[in-house]
Amino acid sequence: MARQLGVTPLTGNEVGLRVIGWTGETPLWYYVLREAAVTTSGERLGPVGGRIVAEVIVTLLNRDPASVRFAGPEWEPRRSFIELLQPSARSRS
């Protein structure tokens, strides 16, 4: 998958499945977790995992006629994205 996205894939040693005798292709869920661990010390997703999540979000927004993507130019958000993430802002909704 990494190559298909134009990303340099993790090496066999970075994936770490050979030490337990795994010789098949790396399962995507495991690759995404290892990529995050190897590239960002597990702080955030790596290039493949981040791309998958981003494409899912964009696809969902594009397929939902009620999403902000289709709002008119007069639309304004009621609160900021940061406020949506803060527990006190969510309790006031």
mmCIF file with all atom_site columns, C-alpha atoms in Angstrom:
data_model
loop_
_atom_site.group_PDB
_atom_site.id
_atom_site.type_symbol
_atom_site.label_atom_id
_atom_site.label_alt_id
_atom_site.label_comp_id
_atom_site.label_asym_id
_atom_site.label_entity_id
_atom_site.label_seq_id
_atom_site.pdbx_PDB_ins_code
_atom_site.Cartn_x
_atom_site.Cartn_y
_atom_site.Cartn_z
_atom_site.occupancy
_atom_site.B_iso_or_equiv
_atom_site.pdbx_formal_charge
_atom_site.auth_seq_id
_atom_site.auth_comp_id
_atom_site.auth_asym_id
_atom_site.auth_atom_id
_atom_site.pdbx_PDB_model_num
ATOM 1  C CA . MET A 1 1  ? 0.000   0.000   0.000  1.00 0.00 ? 1  MET A CA 1
ATOM 2  C CA . ALA A 1 2  ? 2.855   2.410   0.839  1.00 0.00 ? 2  ALA A CA 1
ATOM 3  C CA . ARG A 1 3  ? 4.298   2.118   -2.664 1.00 0.00 ? 3  ARG A CA 1
ATOM 4  C CA . GLN A 1 4  ? 0.865   2.710   -4.213 1.00 0.00 ? 4  GLN A CA 1
ATOM 5  C CA . LEU A 1 5  ? 0.662   5.955   -2.231 1.00 0.00 ? 5  LEU A CA 1
ATOM 6  C CA . GLY A 1 6  ? 4.157   7.013   -3.302 1.00 0.00 ? 6  GLY A CA 1
ATOM 7  C CA . VAL A 1 7  ? 5.586   6.514   0.189  1.00 0.00 ? 7  VAL A CA 1
ATOM 8  C CA . THR A 1 8  ? 8.808   4.655   0.951  1.00 0.00 ? 8  THR A CA 1
ATOM 9  C CA . PRO A 1 9  ? 7.632   1.511   2.759  1.00 0.00 ? 9  PRO A CA 1
ATOM 10 C CA . LEU A 1 10 ? 8.998   0.373   6.088  1.00 0.00 ? 10 LEU A CA 1
ATOM 11 C CA . THR A 1 11 ? 11.796  -2.179  5.881  1.00 0.00 ? 11 THR A CA 1
ATOM 12 C CA . GLY A 1 12 ? 11.270  -5.745  7.037  1.00 0.00 ? 12 GLY A CA 1
ATOM 13 C CA . ASN A 1 13 ? 13.266  -4.947  10.171 1.00 0.00 ? 13 ASN A CA 1
ATOM 14 C CA . GLU A 1 14 ? 11.122  -1.881  10.880 1.00 0.00 ? 14 GLU A CA 1
ATOM 15 C CA . VAL A 1 15 ? 7.935   -3.913  10.489 1.00 0.00 ? 15 VAL A CA 1
ATOM 16 C CA . GLY A 1 16 ? 9.399   -6.535  12.814 1.00 0.00 ? 16 GLY A CA 1
ATOM 17 C CA . LEU A 1 17 ? 7.301   -9.549  11.826 1.00 0.00 ? 17 LEU A CA 1
ATOM 18 C CA . ARG A 1 18 ? 10.188  -11.662 10.543 1.00 0.00 ? 18 ARG A CA 1
ATOM 19 C CA . VAL A 1 19 ? 11.457  -12.264 14.083 1.00 0.00 ? 19 VAL A CA 1
ATOM 20 C CA . ILE A 1 20 ? 8.288   -14.243 14.828 1.00 0.00 ? 20 ILE A CA 1
ATOM 21 C CA . GLY A 1 21 ? 8.487   -16.146 11.545 1.00 0.00 ? 21 GLY A CA 1
ATOM 22 C CA . TRP A 1 22 ? 5.912   -14.158 9.556  1.00 0.00 ? 22 TRP A CA 1
ATOM 23 C CA . THR A 1 23 ? 6.757   -14.347 5.861  1.00 0.00 ? 23 THR A CA 1
ATOM 24 C CA . GLY A 1 24 ? 3.525   -13.105 4.265  1.00 0.00 ? 24 GLY A CA 1
ATOM 25 C CA . GLU A 1 25 ? 2.473   -9.563  3.524  1.00 0.00 ? 25 GLU A CA 1
ATOM 26 C CA . THR A 1 26 ? 2.043   -7.294  6.514  1.00 0.00 ? 26 THR A CA 1
ATOM 27 C CA . PRO A 1 27 ? -1.605  -6.828  7.545  1.00 0.00 ? 27 PRO A CA 1
ATOM 28 C CA . LEU A 1 28 ? -2.642  -3.210  6.938  1.00 0.00 ? 28 LEU A CA 1
ATOM 29 C CA . TRP A 1 29 ? -3.783  -2.604  10.530 1.00 0.00 ? 29 TRP A CA 1
ATOM 30 C CA . TYR A 1 30 ? -0.401  -3.797  11.829 1.00 0.00 ? 30 TYR A CA 1
ATOM 31 C CA . TYR A 1 31 ? 1.524   -1.790  9.233  1.00 0.00 ? 31 TYR A CA 1
ATOM 32 C CA . VAL A 1 32 ? -0.309  1.419   10.204 1.00 0.00 ? 32 VAL A CA 1
ATOM 33 C CA . LEU A 1 33 ? 0.481   0.870   13.893 1.00 0.00 ? 33 LEU A CA 1
ATOM 34 C CA . ARG A 1 34 ? 4.160   0.037   13.219 1.00 0.00 ? 34 ARG A CA 1
ATOM 35 C CA . GLU A 1 35 ? 4.497   2.970   10.837 1.00 0.00 ? 35 GLU A CA 1
ATOM 36 C CA . ALA A 1 36 ? 3.290   5.302   13.575 1.00 0.00 ? 36 ALA A CA 1
ATOM 37 C CA . ALA A 1 37 ? 5.696   3.742   16.076 1.00 0.00 ? 37 ALA A CA 1
ATOM 38 C CA . VAL A 1 38 ? 8.675   3.881   13.698 1.00 0.00 ? 38 VAL A CA 1
ATOM 39 C CA . THR A 1 39 ? 8.126   7.291   12.089 1.00 0.00 ? 39 THR A CA 1
ATOM 40 C CA . THR A 1 40 ? 6.686   9.330   14.975 1.00 0.00 ? 40 THR A CA 1
ATOM 41 C CA . SER A 1 41 ? 7.409   7.251   18.107 1.00 0.00 ? 41 SER A CA 1
ATOM 42 C CA . GLY A 1 42 ? 3.687   6.521   18.217 1.00 0.00 ? 42 GLY A CA 1
ATOM 43 C CA . GLU A 1 43 ? 2.773   10.194  18.681 1.00 0.00 ? 43 GLU A CA 1
ATOM 44 C CA . ARG A 1 44 ? 0.626   10.340  15.518 1.00 0.00 ? 44 ARG A CA 1
ATOM 45 C CA . LEU A 1 45 ? -0.105  8.413   12.361 1.00 0.00 ? 45 LEU A CA 1
ATOM 46 C CA . GLY A 1 46 ? 2.570   7.997   9.722  1.00 0.00 ? 46 GLY A CA 1
ATOM 47 C CA . PRO A 1 47 ? 2.175   8.783   6.020  1.00 0.00 ? 47 PRO A CA 1
ATOM 48 C CA . VAL A 1 48 ? 0.093   5.721   5.093  1.00 0.00 ? 48 VAL A CA 1
ATOM 49 C CA . GLY A 1 49 ? -2.162  5.782   8.159  1.00 0.00 ? 49 GLY A CA 1
ATOM 50 C CA . GLY A 1 50 ? -2.629  9.540   7.911  1.00 0.00 ? 50 GLY A CA 1
ATOM 51 C CA . ARG A 1 51 ? -3.512  9.338   4.229  1.00 0.00 ? 51 ARG A CA 1
ATOM 52 C CA . ILE A 1 52 ? -6.104  6.615   4.850  1.00 0.00 ? 52 ILE A CA 1
ATOM 53 C CA . VAL A 1 53 ? -7.788  8.620   7.619  1.00 0.00 ? 53 VAL A CA 1
ATOM 54 C CA . ALA A 1 54 ? -7.707  11.844  5.575  1.00 0.00 ? 54 ALA A CA 1
ATOM 55 C CA . GLU A 1 55 ? -9.225  10.167  2.513  1.00 0.00 ? 55 GLU A CA 1
ATOM 56 C CA . VAL A 1 56 ? -12.008 8.610   4.595  1.00 0.00 ? 56 VAL A CA 1
ATOM 57 C CA . ILE A 1 57 ? -12.894 12.003  6.124  1.00 0.00 ? 57 ILE A CA 1
ATOM 58 C CA . VAL A 1 58 ? -12.853 13.782  2.753  1.00 0.00 ? 58 VAL A CA 1
ATOM 59 C CA . THR A 1 59 ? -14.958 11.034  1.161  1.00 0.00 ? 59 THR A CA 1
ATOM 60 C CA . LEU A 1 60 ? -17.525 11.211  3.966  1.00 0.00 ? 60 LEU A CA 1
ATOM 61 C CA . LEU A 1 61 ? -17.753 15.000  3.635  1.00 0.00 ? 61 LEU A CA 1
ATOM 62 C CA . ASN A 1 62 ? -18.114 14.765  -0.142 1.00 0.00 ? 62 ASN A CA 1
ATOM 63 C CA . ARG A 1 63 ? -20.883 12.157  0.065  1.00 0.00 ? 63 ARG A CA 1
ATOM 64 C CA . ASP A 1 64 ? -22.973 13.912  2.723  1.00 0.00 ? 64 ASP A CA 1
ATOM 65 C CA . PRO A 1 65 ? -25.207 16.580  1.151  1.00 0.00 ? 65 PRO A CA 1
ATOM 66 C CA . ALA A 1 66 ? -25.641 18.147  4.610  1.00 0.00 ? 66 ALA A CA 1
ATOM 67 C CA . SER A 1 67 ? -21.881 18.520  5.183  1.00 0.00 ? 67 SER A CA 1
ATOM 68 C CA . VAL A 1 68 ? -20.087 21.830  5.448  1.00 0.00 ? 68 VAL A CA 1
ATOM 69 C CA . ARG A 1 69 ? -18.667 21.170  1.956  1.00 0.00 ? 69 ARG A CA 1
ATOM 70 C CA . PHE A 1 70 ? -22.052 22.051  0.481  1.00 0.00 ? 70 PHE A CA 1
ATOM 71 C CA . ALA A 1 71 ? -22.880 24.994  2.751  1.00 0.00 ? 71 ALA A CA 1
ATOM 72 C CA . GLY A 1 72 ? -23.507 28.306  1.051  1.00 0.00 ? 72 GLY A CA 1
ATOM 73 C CA . PRO A 1 73 ? -21.146 31.290  1.270  1.00 0.00 ? 73 PRO A CA 1
ATOM 74 C CA . GLU A 1 74 ? -23.283 32.828  4.035  1.00 0.00 ? 74 GLU A CA 1
ATOM 75 C CA . TRP A 1 75 ? -22.655 29.880  6.397  1.00 0.00 ? 75 TRP A CA 1
ATOM 76 C CA . GLU A 1 76 ? -20.551 30.549  9.514  1.00 0.00 ? 76 GLU A CA 1
ATOM 77 C CA . PRO A 1 77 ? -19.625 28.041  12.213 1.00 0.00 ? 77 PRO A CA 1
ATOM 78 C CA . ARG A 1 78 ? -21.152 28.478  15.665 1.00 0.00 ? 78 ARG A CA 1
ATOM 79 C CA . ARG A 1 79 ? -17.859 27.648  17.343 1.00 0.00 ? 79 ARG A CA 1
ATOM 80 C CA . SER A 1 80 ? -14.259 26.903  16.441 1.00 0.00 ? 80 SER A CA 1
ATOM 81 C CA . PHE A 1 81 ? -12.831 23.441  15.910 1.00 0.00 ? 81 PHE A CA 1
ATOM 82 C CA . ILE A 1 82 ? -10.775 23.823  19.102 1.00 0.00 ? 82 ILE A CA 1
ATOM 83 C CA . GLU A 1 83 ? -13.941 24.598  21.048 1.00 0.00 ? 83 GLU A CA 1
ATOM 84 C CA . LEU A 1 84 ? -15.533 21.415  19.723 1.00 0.00 ? 84 LEU A CA 1
ATOM 85 C CA . LEU A 1 85 ? -12.647 19.430  21.176 1.00 0.00 ? 85 LEU A CA 1
ATOM 86 C CA . GLN A 1 86 ? -12.867 21.023  24.632 1.00 0.00 ? 86 GLN A CA 1
ATOM 87 C CA . PRO A 1 87 ? -15.165 19.180  27.082 1.00 0.00 ? 87 PRO A CA 1
ATOM 88 C CA . SER A 1 88 ? -16.644 22.407  28.488 1.00 0.00 ? 88 SER A CA 1
ATOM 89 C CA . ALA A 1 89 ? -17.663 23.577  25.001 1.00 0.00 ? 89 ALA A CA 1
ATOM 90 C CA . ARG A 1 90 ? -19.335 20.239  24.243 1.00 0.00 ? 90 ARG A CA 1
ATOM 91 C CA . SER A 1 91 ? -21.398 20.357  27.438 1.00 0.00 ? 91 SER A CA 1
ATOM 92 C CA . ARG A 1 92 ? -22.827 23.781  26.440 1.00 0.00 ? 92 ARG A CA 1
ATOM 93 C CA . SER A 1 93 ? -24.070 22.521  23.057 1.00 0.00 ? 93 SER A CA 1
#
